GROMACS .gro file of C-alpha atoms in nm:
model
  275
    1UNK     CA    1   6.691  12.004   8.010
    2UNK     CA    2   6.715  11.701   8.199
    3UNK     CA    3   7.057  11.780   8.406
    4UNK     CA    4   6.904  11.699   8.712
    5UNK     CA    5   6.898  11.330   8.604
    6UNK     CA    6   7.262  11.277   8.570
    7UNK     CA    7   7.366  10.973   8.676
    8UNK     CA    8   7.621  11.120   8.982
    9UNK     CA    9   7.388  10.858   9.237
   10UNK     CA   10   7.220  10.546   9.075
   11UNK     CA   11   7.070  10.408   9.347
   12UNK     CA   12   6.893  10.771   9.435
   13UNK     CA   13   6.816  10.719   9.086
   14UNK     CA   14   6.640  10.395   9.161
   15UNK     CA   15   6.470  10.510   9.415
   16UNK     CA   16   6.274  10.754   9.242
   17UNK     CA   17   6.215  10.504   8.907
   18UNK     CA   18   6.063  10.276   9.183
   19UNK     CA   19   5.763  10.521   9.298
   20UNK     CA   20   5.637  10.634   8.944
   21UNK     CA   21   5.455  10.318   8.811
   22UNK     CA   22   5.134  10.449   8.925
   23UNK     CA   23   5.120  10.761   8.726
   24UNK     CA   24   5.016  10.562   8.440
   25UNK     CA   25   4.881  10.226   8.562
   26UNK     CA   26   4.582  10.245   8.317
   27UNK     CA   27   4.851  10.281   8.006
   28UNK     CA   28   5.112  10.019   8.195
   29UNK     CA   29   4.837   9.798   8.146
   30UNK     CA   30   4.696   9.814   7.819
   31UNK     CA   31   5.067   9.903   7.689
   32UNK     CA   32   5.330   9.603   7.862
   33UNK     CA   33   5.330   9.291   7.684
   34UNK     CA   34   5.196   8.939   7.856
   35UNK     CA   35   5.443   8.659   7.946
   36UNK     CA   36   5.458   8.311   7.691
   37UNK     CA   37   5.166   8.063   7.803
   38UNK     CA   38   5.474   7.809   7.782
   39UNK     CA   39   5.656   7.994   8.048
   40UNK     CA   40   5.306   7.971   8.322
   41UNK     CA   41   5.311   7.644   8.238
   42UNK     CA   42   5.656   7.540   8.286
   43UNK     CA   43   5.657   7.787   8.632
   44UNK     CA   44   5.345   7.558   8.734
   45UNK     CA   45   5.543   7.235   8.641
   46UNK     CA   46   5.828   7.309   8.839
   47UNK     CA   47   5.638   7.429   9.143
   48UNK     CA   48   5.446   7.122   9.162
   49UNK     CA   49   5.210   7.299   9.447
   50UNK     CA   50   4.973   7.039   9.476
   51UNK     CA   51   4.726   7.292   9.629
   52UNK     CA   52   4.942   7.540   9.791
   53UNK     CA   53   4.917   7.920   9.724
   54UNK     CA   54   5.167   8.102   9.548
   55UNK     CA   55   5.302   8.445   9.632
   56UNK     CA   56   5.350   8.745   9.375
   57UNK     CA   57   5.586   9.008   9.459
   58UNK     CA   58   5.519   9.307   9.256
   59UNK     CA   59   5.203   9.239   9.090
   60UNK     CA   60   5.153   9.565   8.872
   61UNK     CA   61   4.833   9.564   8.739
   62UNK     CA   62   4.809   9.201   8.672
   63UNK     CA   63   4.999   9.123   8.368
   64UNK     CA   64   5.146   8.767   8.506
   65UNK     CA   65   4.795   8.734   8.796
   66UNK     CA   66   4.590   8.638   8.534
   67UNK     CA   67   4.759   8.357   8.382
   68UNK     CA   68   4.858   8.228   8.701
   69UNK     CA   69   4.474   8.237   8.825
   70UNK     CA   70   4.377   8.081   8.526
   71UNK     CA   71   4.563   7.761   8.649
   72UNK     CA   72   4.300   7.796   8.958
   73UNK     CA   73   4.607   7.861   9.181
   74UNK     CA   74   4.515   8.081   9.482
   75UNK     CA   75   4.738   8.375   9.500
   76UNK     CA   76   4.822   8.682   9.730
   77UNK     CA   77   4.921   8.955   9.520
   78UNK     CA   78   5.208   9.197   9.712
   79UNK     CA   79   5.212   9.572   9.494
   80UNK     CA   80   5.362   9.854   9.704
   81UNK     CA   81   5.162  10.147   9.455
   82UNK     CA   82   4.756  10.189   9.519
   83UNK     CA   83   4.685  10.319   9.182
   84UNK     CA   84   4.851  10.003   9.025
   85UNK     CA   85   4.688   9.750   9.322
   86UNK     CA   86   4.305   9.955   9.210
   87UNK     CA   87   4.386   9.798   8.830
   88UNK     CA   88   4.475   9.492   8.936
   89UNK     CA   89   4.149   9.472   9.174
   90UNK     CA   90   3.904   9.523   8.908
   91UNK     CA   91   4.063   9.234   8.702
   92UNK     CA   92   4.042   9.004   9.000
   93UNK     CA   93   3.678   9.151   9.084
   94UNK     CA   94   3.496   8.847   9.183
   95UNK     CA   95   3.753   8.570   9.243
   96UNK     CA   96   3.805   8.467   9.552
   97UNK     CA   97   4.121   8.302   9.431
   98UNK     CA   98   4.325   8.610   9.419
   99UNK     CA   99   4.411   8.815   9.711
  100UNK     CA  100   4.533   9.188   9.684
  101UNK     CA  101   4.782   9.361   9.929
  102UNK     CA  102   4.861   9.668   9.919
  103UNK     CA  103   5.250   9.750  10.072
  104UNK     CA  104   5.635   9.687  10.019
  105UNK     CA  105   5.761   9.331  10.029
  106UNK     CA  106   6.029   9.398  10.291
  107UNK     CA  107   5.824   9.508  10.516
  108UNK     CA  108   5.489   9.244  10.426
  109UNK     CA  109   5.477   8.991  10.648
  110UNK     CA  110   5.331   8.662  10.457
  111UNK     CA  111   5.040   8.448  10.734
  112UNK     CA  112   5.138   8.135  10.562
  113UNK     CA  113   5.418   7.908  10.390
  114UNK     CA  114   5.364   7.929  10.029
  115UNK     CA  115   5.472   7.693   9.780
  116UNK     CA  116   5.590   7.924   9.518
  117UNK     CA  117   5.711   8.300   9.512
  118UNK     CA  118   5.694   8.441   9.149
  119UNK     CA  119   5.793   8.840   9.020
  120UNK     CA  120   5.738   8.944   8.723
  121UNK     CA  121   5.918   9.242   8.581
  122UNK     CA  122   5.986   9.343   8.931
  123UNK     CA  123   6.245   9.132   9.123
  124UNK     CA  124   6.487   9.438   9.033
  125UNK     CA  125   6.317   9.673   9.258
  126UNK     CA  126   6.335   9.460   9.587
  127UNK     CA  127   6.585   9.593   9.823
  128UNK     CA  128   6.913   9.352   9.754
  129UNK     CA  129   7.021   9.363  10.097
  130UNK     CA  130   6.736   9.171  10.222
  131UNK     CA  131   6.523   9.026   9.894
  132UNK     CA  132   6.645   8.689   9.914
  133UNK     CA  133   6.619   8.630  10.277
  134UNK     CA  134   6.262   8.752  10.250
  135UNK     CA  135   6.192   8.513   9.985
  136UNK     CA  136   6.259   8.225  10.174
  137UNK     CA  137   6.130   8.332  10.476
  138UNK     CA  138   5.761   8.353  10.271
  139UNK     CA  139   5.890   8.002  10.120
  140UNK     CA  140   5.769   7.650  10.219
  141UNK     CA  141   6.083   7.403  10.268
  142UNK     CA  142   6.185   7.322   9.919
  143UNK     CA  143   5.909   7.574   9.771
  144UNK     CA  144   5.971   7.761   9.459
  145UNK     CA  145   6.141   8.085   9.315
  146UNK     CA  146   6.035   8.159   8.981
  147UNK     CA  147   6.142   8.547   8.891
  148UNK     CA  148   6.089   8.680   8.512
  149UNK     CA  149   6.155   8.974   8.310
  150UNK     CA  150   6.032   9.056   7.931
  151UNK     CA  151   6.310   9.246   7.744
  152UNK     CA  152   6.245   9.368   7.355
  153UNK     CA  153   6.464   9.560   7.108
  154UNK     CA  154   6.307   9.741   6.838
  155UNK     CA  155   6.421   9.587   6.546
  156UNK     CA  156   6.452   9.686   6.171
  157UNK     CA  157   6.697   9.846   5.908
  158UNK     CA  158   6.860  10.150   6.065
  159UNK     CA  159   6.589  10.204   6.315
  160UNK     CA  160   6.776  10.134   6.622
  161UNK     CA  161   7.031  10.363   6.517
  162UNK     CA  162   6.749  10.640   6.425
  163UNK     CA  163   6.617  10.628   6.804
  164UNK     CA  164   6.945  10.620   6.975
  165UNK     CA  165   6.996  10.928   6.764
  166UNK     CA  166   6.667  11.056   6.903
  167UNK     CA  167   6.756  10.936   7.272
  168UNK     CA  168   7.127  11.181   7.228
  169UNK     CA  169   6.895  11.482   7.168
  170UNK     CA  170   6.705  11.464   7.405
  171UNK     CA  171   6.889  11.284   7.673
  172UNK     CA  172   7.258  11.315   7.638
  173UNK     CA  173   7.319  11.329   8.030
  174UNK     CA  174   7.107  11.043   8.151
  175UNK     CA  175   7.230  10.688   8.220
  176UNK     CA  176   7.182  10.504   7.867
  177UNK     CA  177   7.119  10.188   8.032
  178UNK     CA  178   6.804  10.313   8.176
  179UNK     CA  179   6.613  10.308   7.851
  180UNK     CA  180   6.473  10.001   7.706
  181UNK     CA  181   6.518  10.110   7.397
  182UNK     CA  182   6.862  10.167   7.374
  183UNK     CA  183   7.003   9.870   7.510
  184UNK     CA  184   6.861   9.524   7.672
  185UNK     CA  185   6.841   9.483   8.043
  186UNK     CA  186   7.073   9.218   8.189
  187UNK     CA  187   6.791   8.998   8.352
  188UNK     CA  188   6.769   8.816   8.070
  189UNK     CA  189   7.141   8.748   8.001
  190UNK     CA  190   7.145   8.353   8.177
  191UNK     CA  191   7.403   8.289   8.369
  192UNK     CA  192   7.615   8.614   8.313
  193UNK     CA  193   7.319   8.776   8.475
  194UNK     CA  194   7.294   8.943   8.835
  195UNK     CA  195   7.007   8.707   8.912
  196UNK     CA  196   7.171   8.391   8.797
  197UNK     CA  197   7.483   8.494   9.024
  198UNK     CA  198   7.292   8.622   9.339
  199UNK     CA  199   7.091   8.304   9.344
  200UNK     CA  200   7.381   8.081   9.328
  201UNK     CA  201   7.624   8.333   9.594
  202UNK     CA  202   7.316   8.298   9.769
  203UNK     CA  203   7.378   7.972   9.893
  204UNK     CA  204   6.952   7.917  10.046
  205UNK     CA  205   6.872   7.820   9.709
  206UNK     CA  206   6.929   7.510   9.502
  207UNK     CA  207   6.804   7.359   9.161
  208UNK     CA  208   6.883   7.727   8.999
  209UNK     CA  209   6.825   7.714   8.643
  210UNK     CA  210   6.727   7.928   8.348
  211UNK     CA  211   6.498   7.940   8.099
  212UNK     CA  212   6.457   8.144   7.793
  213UNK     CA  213   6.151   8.229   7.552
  214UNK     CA  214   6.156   8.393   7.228
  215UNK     CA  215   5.837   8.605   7.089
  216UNK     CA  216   5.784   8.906   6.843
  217UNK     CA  217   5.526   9.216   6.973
  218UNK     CA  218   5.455   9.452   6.704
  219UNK     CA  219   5.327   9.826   6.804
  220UNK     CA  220   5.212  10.118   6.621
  221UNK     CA  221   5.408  10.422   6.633
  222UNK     CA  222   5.203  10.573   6.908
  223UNK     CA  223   5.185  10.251   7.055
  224UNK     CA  224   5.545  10.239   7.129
  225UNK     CA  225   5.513  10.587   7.285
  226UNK     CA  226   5.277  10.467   7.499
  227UNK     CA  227   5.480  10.163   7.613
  228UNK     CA  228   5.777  10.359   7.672
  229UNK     CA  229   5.567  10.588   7.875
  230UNK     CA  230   5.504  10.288   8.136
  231UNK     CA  231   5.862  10.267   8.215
  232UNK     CA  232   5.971  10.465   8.474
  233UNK     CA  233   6.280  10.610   8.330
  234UNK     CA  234   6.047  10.773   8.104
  235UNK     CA  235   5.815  10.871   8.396
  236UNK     CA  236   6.079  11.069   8.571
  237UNK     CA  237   6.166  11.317   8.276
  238UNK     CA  238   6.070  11.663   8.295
  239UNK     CA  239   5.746  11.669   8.129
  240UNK     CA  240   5.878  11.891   7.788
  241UNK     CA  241   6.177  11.622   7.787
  242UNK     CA  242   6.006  11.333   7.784
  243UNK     CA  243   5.716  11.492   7.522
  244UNK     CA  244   5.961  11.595   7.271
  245UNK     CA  245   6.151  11.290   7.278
  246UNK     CA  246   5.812  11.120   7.212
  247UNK     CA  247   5.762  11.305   6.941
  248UNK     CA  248   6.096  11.193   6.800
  249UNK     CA  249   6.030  10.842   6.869
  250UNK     CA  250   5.676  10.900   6.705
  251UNK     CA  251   5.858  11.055   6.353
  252UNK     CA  252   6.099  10.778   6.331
  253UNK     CA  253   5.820  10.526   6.358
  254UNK     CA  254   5.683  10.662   6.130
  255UNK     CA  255   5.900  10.725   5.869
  256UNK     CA  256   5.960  10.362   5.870
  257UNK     CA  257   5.638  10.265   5.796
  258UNK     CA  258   5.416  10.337   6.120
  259UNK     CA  259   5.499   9.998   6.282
  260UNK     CA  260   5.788   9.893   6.513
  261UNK     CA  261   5.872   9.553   6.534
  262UNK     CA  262   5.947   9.413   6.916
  263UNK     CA  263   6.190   9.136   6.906
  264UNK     CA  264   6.117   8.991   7.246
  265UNK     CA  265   6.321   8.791   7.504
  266UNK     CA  266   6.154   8.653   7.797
  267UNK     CA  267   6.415   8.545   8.086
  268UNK     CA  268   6.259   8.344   8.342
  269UNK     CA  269   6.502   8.215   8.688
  270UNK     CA  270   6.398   7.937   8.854
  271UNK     CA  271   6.559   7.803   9.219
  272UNK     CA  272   6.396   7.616   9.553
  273UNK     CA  273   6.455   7.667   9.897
  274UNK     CA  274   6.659   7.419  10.103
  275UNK     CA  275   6.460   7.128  10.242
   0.00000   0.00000   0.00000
C-alpha cells in the first residue's frame, strides 16, 4: 500500500521527489521529450549574449544542453545528482563549450557574471526562499531569466478517464496533483501561474513575459511506462505499487490501440535583471 505517501507534509514530500532523478537517468533520458527548436531560438533572441556564457540550473541529463550548445553558446551546467551529471558528461564528451558541475544551486557559487540563467523542467525544485536572489546574484546587470517546463496530457476518447481510474486503484491516498498524468502542472498556466507571480512580487526582475508552444509526442504503451517512470512521483512508490500501476497503465494503452497520444504544452518565462 502506499499509506506512507499521504500527503499530511508536502514539502517533506518534495523533498524526497527531489533526490530520486538519478535512479533512472539512463530512462529520464531516452524517455522525456526535447523542448521546440522555436523556443532555443527565441531564449537566444531575447538574451542577446553577444558572447557571454549562459548558466543552466538543473541540467538533467542534457535534454535543453544540447540545443543550447548547438547555438555555440558556452555553458556551465549546475545538476545536484552524479548519476544524472555522468549522462550528461558523455553527451558533452569533447566540447569544451560545455562545463559540468556537480552540486545544489543554493549553495554553487557562479566565478563569473553570466548573461543568461535558463532551467528547464527544474526551476520547481530550487529552494523558494532563496531561488530568485540566487539568480540574480549569478546574473549580469540586465542579463536574462529564461525558465521552462514541458507539460502533456494523454489525450484520446475515454482514455484519460481509463488511467485516472487506474491511478484510484492503485493510489487513492497520494496527492493527485503529483502525477502528470492526471492533471497538468501549473508552470505552464501564464500569468495565473506561480512563476509568472513570483517573478513579478519579485520586484529584481523586469521585462517578465510568457511564451507558449504547442507540440504532439506520441509513445507506445511501454513507452509511456517508461516516461512516467522518470518522474519522481513515480520513483518514490513502493516498488509493487508503482509495478502494478504500470501494468494498468500498460493494459489501458493497450486496449486503445498500443499508442498514447501526448498533447504537449511547453511554458517558457522570460524576465531580466535590473540594470
Amino acid at each position: 500500500m502506499a499509506d506512507d505517501l499521504i500527503a499530511n507534509d508536502p514539502e517533506s514530500w518534495r523533498r524526497r521527489r527531489r533526490h530520486v532523478f538519478g535512479e533512472a537517468a539512463e530512462t529520464y533520458d531516452a524517455s522525456r521529450p526535447g523542448y521546440p527548436d522555436r523556443l532555443v531560438t527565441d531564449v537566444v533572441e531575447f538574451a542577446a549574449l553577444d558572447g557571454a556564457p549562459a548558466l543552466e540550473v538543473g541540467a538533467g541529463t542534457g535534454k535543453a544542453t544540447l540545443a543550447f550548445a548547438a547555438r555555440g553558446i558556452p555553458l556551465t551546467c549546475v545538476e545536484p545528482d552524479p548519476r544524472m551529471a555522468d549522462v550528461l558528461a558523455g553527451h558533452c564528451a569533447g566540447s569544451d563549450r560545455v562545463s559540468v558541475e556537480v552540486g545544489d544551486f543554493e549553495t554553487w557559487r557562479p566565478a563569473a557574471a553570466y548573461g543568461l540563467l535558463y532551467s528547464a523542467q527544474a526551476w520547481h525544485w530550487i529552494d523558494p526562499e532563496t531561488r530568485w536572489a540566487r539568480a540574480r546574484a549569478a546574473l549580469r546587470p540586465g542579463g536574462a531569466l529564461a525558465l521552462f517546463w514541458n507539460d502533456w496530457t494523454v489525450a484520446g476518447d475515454g482514455v484519460e478517464e481509463e488511467l485516472a481510474a487506474a491511478h484510484d486503484r492503485h493510489l487513492a491516498d497520494v496527492l493527485p496533483d503529483s502525477f502528470p498524468v492526471l492533471r497538468p502542472r501549473s508552470t505552464v498556466e501564464g500569468a495565473a501561474s506561480w512563476v509568472h507571480q513570483e517573478l513579478a512580487a519579485d520586484g529584481g526582475f523586469t521585462d517578465v513575459e510568457y511564451r507558449r508552444y504547442d507540440s504532439v509526442h506520441e509513445r507506445t504503451a511501454r513507452g509511456l511506462v517508461e516516461l512516467l517512470a522518470s518522474h519522481s512521483a513515480y520513483r518514490v512508490l513502493p516498488e509493487d505499487v508503482r509495478e502494478a500501476l504500470f501494468a494498468d497503465v500498460e493494459r489501458v494503452i493497450r486496449a486503445q490501440g498500443g499508442t498514447a497520444r501526448l498533447e504537449t504544452t511547453t511554458g517558457l518565462f522570460l524576465a531580466r535583471t535590473a540594470r
